[in-house]
CSV table of C-alpha atoms and ligand atoms in Angstrom, one decimal:
chain,number,residue,atom,x,y,z
A,1,MET,CA,37.9,-22.6,1.1
A,2,VAL,CA,37.0,-25.4,3.6
A,3,ARG,CA,37.0,-26.0,7.2
A,4,THR,CA,40.3,-27.5,8.3
A,5,ALA,CA,40.5,-30.8,10.2
A,6,GLY,CA,40.5,-30.8,14.0
A,7,LYS,CA,38.1,-28.9,16.0
A,8,GLU,CA,36.5,-27.3,13.0
A,9,ALA,CA,35.9,-30.6,11.3
A,10,ILE,CA,32.3,-31.8,11.4
A,11,ALA,CA,31.6,-33.9,14.4
A,12,GLY,CA,30.3,-37.4,14.4
A,13,GLN,CA,32.7,-39.2,12.1
A,14,LYS,CA,31.2,-42.6,12.4
A,15,MET,CA,29.6,-42.3,9.0
A,16,GLN,CA,28.5,-45.5,7.5
A,17,ARG,CA,29.6,-46.5,4.1
A,18,THR,CA,26.1,-47.0,2.8
A,19,SER,CA,27.6,-47.0,-0.7
A,20,ASN,CA,30.9,-46.5,-2.3
A,21,ASN,CA,30.4,-45.3,-5.8
A,22,HIS,CA,33.7,-44.6,-7.3
A,23,SER,CA,32.9,-46.0,-10.7
A,24,LYS,CA,32.7,-43.8,-13.7
A,25,SER,CA,29.5,-43.8,-15.7
A,26,ASN,CA,29.1,-44.4,-19.3
A,27,MET,CA,27.2,-41.3,-19.9
A,28,ARG,CA,28.8,-38.9,-22.3
A,29,PHE,CA,29.6,-36.2,-19.9
A,30,ALA,CA,31.4,-38.5,-17.5
A,31,GLN,CA,34.5,-36.8,-18.5
A,32,THR,CA,33.7,-33.2,-17.7
A,33,GLY,CA,36.5,-33.0,-15.1
A,34,PHE,CA,34.1,-30.9,-13.0
A,35,THR,CA,35.4,-32.4,-9.7
A,36,GLU,CA,39.0,-31.8,-10.8
A,37,LEU,CA,38.2,-28.2,-11.8
A,38,LEU,CA,36.4,-27.6,-8.4
A,39,LEU,CA,39.4,-29.0,-6.5
A,40,GLU,CA,41.9,-27.0,-8.5
A,41,ALA,CA,40.0,-23.8,-8.1
A,42,ASN,CA,39.9,-24.2,-4.4
A,43,ASN,CA,43.4,-25.7,-3.8
A,44,LEU,CA,42.0,-29.0,-2.5
A,45,ASN,CA,44.2,-31.1,-4.7
A,46,ALA,CA,47.1,-31.4,-2.3
A,47,GLY,CA,46.2,-34.8,-1.1
A,48,GLU,CA,43.3,-33.8,0.9
A,49,PHE,CA,40.3,-34.7,-1.1
A,50,GLN,CA,39.0,-38.3,-1.1
A,51,CYS,CA,35.4,-38.2,-2.2
A,52,TRP,CA,32.2,-36.2,-2.1
A,53,ALA,CA,29.8,-37.1,0.6
A,54,PHE,CA,26.0,-37.0,0.1
A,55,CYS,CA,23.1,-37.9,2.3
A,56,PRO,CA,20.0,-39.0,0.3
A,57,GLY,CA,18.4,-35.6,0.7
A,58,MET,CA,21.2,-34.0,-1.3
A,59,GLN,CA,20.8,-36.2,-4.2
A,60,PHE,CA,18.8,-35.8,-7.5
A,61,ASN,CA,15.1,-36.3,-7.4
A,62,SER,CA,15.1,-36.8,-3.5
A,63,PRO,CA,11.8,-36.1,-2.0
A,64,HIS,CA,13.5,-35.2,1.4
A,65,LYS,CA,15.1,-32.1,2.9
A,66,TRP,CA,18.5,-32.7,4.4
A,67,TRP,CA,18.2,-29.6,6.7
A,68,GLY,CA,15.8,-28.5,9.4
A,69,ASP,CA,13.2,-31.2,10.1
A,70,ARG,CA,14.3,-33.3,7.2
A,71,GLY,CA,10.7,-33.5,6.1
A,72,PRO,CA,9.5,-33.6,2.6
A,73,ARG,CA,10.6,-31.1,0.0
A,74,ASP,CA,7.9,-29.2,-1.9
A,75,PHE,CA,9.2,-30.7,-5.2
A,76,PRO,CA,11.6,-33.5,-5.9
A,77,HIS,CA,15.2,-32.2,-5.9
A,78,GLU,CA,16.2,-30.7,-9.2
A,79,GLY,CA,19.9,-31.4,-8.8
A,80,VAL,CA,22.5,-32.3,-6.3
A,81,ASP,CA,23.8,-30.3,-3.4
A,82,ILE,CA,27.6,-30.3,-3.2
A,83,CYS,CA,28.4,-29.5,0.3
A,84,LEU,CA,30.6,-32.2,2.1
A,85,TYR,CA,33.7,-34.1,1.2
A,86,GLU,CA,35.8,-36.6,2.9
A,87,ASP,CA,39.6,-36.3,3.2
A,88,ARG,CA,42.0,-39.2,3.0
A,89,SER,CA,41.9,-39.7,6.7
A,90,GLY,CA,38.2,-40.2,6.6
A,91,GLN,CA,37.4,-36.8,8.1
A,92,VAL,CA,34.4,-34.8,6.7
A,93,HIS,CA,34.8,-31.2,5.7
A,94,ARG,CA,32.4,-28.7,4.2
A,95,LEU,CA,32.6,-26.3,1.4
A,96,ASP,CA,32.1,-22.7,2.7
A,97,GLU,CA,31.1,-19.3,1.2
A,98,LYS,CA,34.6,-18.7,-0.1
A,99,THR,CA,34.5,-21.7,-2.4
A,100,ARG,CA,35.0,-20.7,-5.9
A,101,ILE,CA,32.7,-22.3,-8.6
A,102,PRO,CA,34.3,-23.2,-12.0
A,103,VAL,CA,32.2,-23.7,-15.0
A,104,MET,CA,32.0,-27.3,-16.1
A,105,ALA,CA,32.7,-26.8,-19.8
A,106,ASP,CA,33.0,-24.2,-22.5
A,107,GLY,CA,29.6,-22.4,-23.0
A,108,VAL,CA,27.7,-19.2,-22.8
A,109,VAL,CA,26.0,-17.7,-19.7
A,110,ARG,CA,22.3,-17.6,-20.6
A,111,ALA,CA,20.6,-16.7,-17.4
A,112,MET,CA,21.3,-15.2,-13.9
A,113,PHE,CA,18.5,-15.0,-11.5
A,114,LYS,CA,17.8,-14.9,-7.8
A,115,ASP,CA,17.1,-18.1,-5.9
A,116,TYR,CA,16.1,-18.4,-2.3
A,117,LEU,CA,19.7,-18.7,-1.0
A,118,GLY,CA,21.6,-16.5,-3.5
A,119,GLN,CA,21.7,-16.5,-7.3
A,120,ALA,CA,21.6,-19.1,-9.9
A,121,LEU,CA,23.5,-19.2,-13.2
A,122,ILE,CA,22.7,-21.1,-16.3
A,123,VAL,CA,25.4,-21.9,-18.7
A,124,GLU,CA,24.5,-23.4,-22.1
A,125,HIS,CA,26.9,-25.9,-23.7
A,126,ASP,CA,26.5,-26.3,-27.4
A,127,ASP,CA,26.9,-29.8,-28.7
A,128,LEU,CA,28.6,-30.9,-25.5
A,129,GLN,CA,31.0,-33.8,-26.3
A,130,GLY,CA,29.0,-34.3,-29.4
A,131,GLY,CA,25.7,-35.0,-27.6
A,132,GLY,CA,23.6,-31.9,-28.3
A,133,THR,CA,22.9,-28.9,-26.2
A,134,TYR,CA,23.1,-29.2,-22.3
A,135,LEU,CA,22.6,-26.7,-19.5
A,136,SER,CA,24.6,-26.7,-16.4
A,137,ILE,CA,23.0,-24.8,-13.6
A,138,TYR,CA,25.0,-23.5,-10.6
A,139,ALA,CA,22.7,-22.2,-7.8
A,140,HIS,CA,22.9,-20.6,-4.3
A,141,ALA,CA,25.9,-18.7,-5.5
A,142,ARG,CA,27.3,-15.2,-5.8
A,143,PRO,CA,28.2,-14.5,-9.4
A,144,ARG,CA,31.6,-13.1,-10.2
A,145,GLU,CA,31.7,-9.3,-10.4
A,146,GLY,CA,31.0,-8.2,-14.0
A,147,LEU,CA,29.7,-11.5,-15.3
A,148,ARG,CA,26.7,-10.9,-17.5
A,149,ARG,CA,24.2,-12.9,-19.6
A,150,GLY,CA,25.6,-13.6,-23.0
A,151,HIS,CA,29.3,-13.9,-21.8
A,152,ALA,CA,31.2,-16.7,-23.3
A,153,VAL,CA,33.0,-18.9,-20.6
A,154,ARG,CA,35.7,-21.6,-20.8
A,155,ALA,CA,35.9,-24.7,-18.8
A,156,GLY,CA,37.4,-23.9,-15.5
A,157,ASP,CA,36.5,-20.2,-15.5
A,158,ILE,CA,35.4,-19.1,-12.1
A,159,ILE,CA,31.9,-17.8,-12.4
A,160,ALA,CA,30.8,-17.5,-8.8
A,161,THR,CA,31.4,-18.3,-5.2
A,162,ILE,CA,29.1,-20.2,-3.0
A,163,ALA,CA,26.5,-17.9,-1.2
A,164,ASP,CA,26.7,-17.3,2.5
A,165,THR,CA,23.6,-19.0,4.0
A,166,ARG,CA,24.3,-18.2,7.6
A,167,HIS,CA,21.3,-15.8,7.8
A,168,SER,CA,19.0,-17.9,5.6
A,169,LYS,CA,15.7,-18.8,7.1
A,170,ALA,CA,16.4,-22.6,6.5
A,171,LYS,CA,19.7,-22.2,8.4
A,172,ILE,CA,21.2,-24.5,5.8
A,173,LEU,CA,24.9,-25.0,5.3
A,174,PRO,CA,26.4,-23.2,2.3
A,175,HIS,CA,26.5,-25.5,-0.7
A,176,LEU,CA,26.5,-25.6,-4.5
A,177,HIS,CA,23.2,-26.7,-6.0
A,178,PHE,CA,24.2,-28.2,-9.3
A,179,SER,CA,21.7,-29.2,-12.0
A,180,ILE,CA,22.1,-30.6,-15.5
A,181,GLY,CA,19.4,-30.3,-18.1
A,182,ARG,CA,18.5,-30.4,-21.7
A,183,PRO,CA,16.7,-27.3,-22.9
A,184,SER,CA,13.7,-27.5,-25.2
A,185,PRO,CA,14.5,-26.0,-28.6
A,186,ASP,CA,12.3,-22.9,-28.0
A,187,LEU,CA,13.4,-22.3,-24.3
A,188,ALA,CA,13.6,-18.5,-23.7
A,189,TYR,CA,16.0,-17.4,-21.0
A,190,GLU,CA,14.5,-14.0,-20.3
A,191,ASN,CA,12.8,-13.8,-17.0
A,192,PHE,CA,14.1,-17.3,-16.1
A,193,VAL,CA,13.0,-18.4,-12.6
A,194,TRP,CA,13.5,-21.6,-10.7
A,195,ASN,CA,10.1,-23.1,-11.5
A,196,ILE,CA,11.0,-23.1,-15.2
A,197,MET,CA,13.6,-25.7,-14.5
A,198,ARG,CA,10.8,-28.0,-13.2
A,199,ASP,CA,8.8,-27.8,-16.3
A,200,PRO,CA,9.6,-30.8,-18.5
A,201,GLY,CA,8.2,-29.0,-21.5
A,202,ARG,CA,11.1,-26.5,-21.2
A,203,VAL,CA,13.9,-28.3,-19.4
A,204,THR,CA,14.6,-32.0,-19.1
A,205,LEU,CA,16.5,-32.4,-15.9
A,206,LEU,CA,19.1,-35.2,-15.8
A,207,ASN,CA,20.9,-36.8,-12.9
A,208,PRO,CA,24.0,-34.6,-12.4
A,209,MET,CA,26.0,-37.2,-10.6
A,210,ASP,CA,27.5,-38.3,-13.9
A,211,ALA,CA,28.6,-34.8,-14.8
A,212,ILE,CA,30.3,-34.4,-11.4
A,213,ASP,CA,32.9,-36.8,-12.7
A,214,GLY,CA,34.4,-37.6,-9.4
A,215,PRO,CA,34.3,-40.2,-6.6
A,216,TRP,CA,31.4,-39.9,-4.1
A,217,ARG,CA,29.6,-41.9,-1.5
A,218,THR,CA,26.4,-41.6,0.5
A,219,PHE,CA,25.9,-41.5,4.2
A,220,ASP,CA,23.0,-41.7,6.6
A,221,PRO,CA,22.1,-38.2,8.0
A,222,GLU,CA,21.6,-39.9,11.4
A,223,ASP,CA,25.4,-40.3,11.5
A,224,MET,CA,25.8,-36.6,11.1
A,225,ASP,CA,23.9,-35.5,14.2
A,226,GLY,CA,25.7,-32.6,15.8
A,227,ALA,CA,27.1,-31.5,12.5
A,228,GLY,CA,24.5,-28.8,11.9
A,229,LEU,CA,22.8,-30.7,9.2
B,1,ZN,ZN1,19.6,-28.3,-4.2
């Protein structure tokens, strides 16, 4: 699932605690249990996981890349990139392409389409926790064999694994791009492509950090030099 500690752990551990956000939000999907489901699906529960680690470029709405030259993105980030986590000894690990992706809540698979690192899946959640219809979007992934549009899924069902990005042009670490949105009432899912997510007339993107429902902190990418970021 993940790199083990020791020589395979990411170098450069003097990561600053630029923030330490372990608080739960008041948003209604703060209790998705998504982090717990992700840890369970990948056997990371056995005392290893402490918190997710995000540099600013991985976060929602960021104008910056966190790979390559770390220059500007073409569009503000539509979600959050779940890639790194810290264990209880403070060591940072990354998710790899064997990482299994559970669905956040009961719903229906509405779209599956190619993105530039793999495939993206959109799951529609009807009246999620009494708050209306939401979409959870899992991108840069490899969908589970046999999974199709229209399939009903339950919270925790494994719908994909993280795509292998070793041969990508961007040479970016494998990661789960995770978005949360509210669909417009007349949103059509046929021929869905990434750009549709960016159209506020069709999808209202929300900050997915609340839906992750787990502890996280940010770090300065300068502290990760040598880590392949
Ligand atoms: Zn992303």
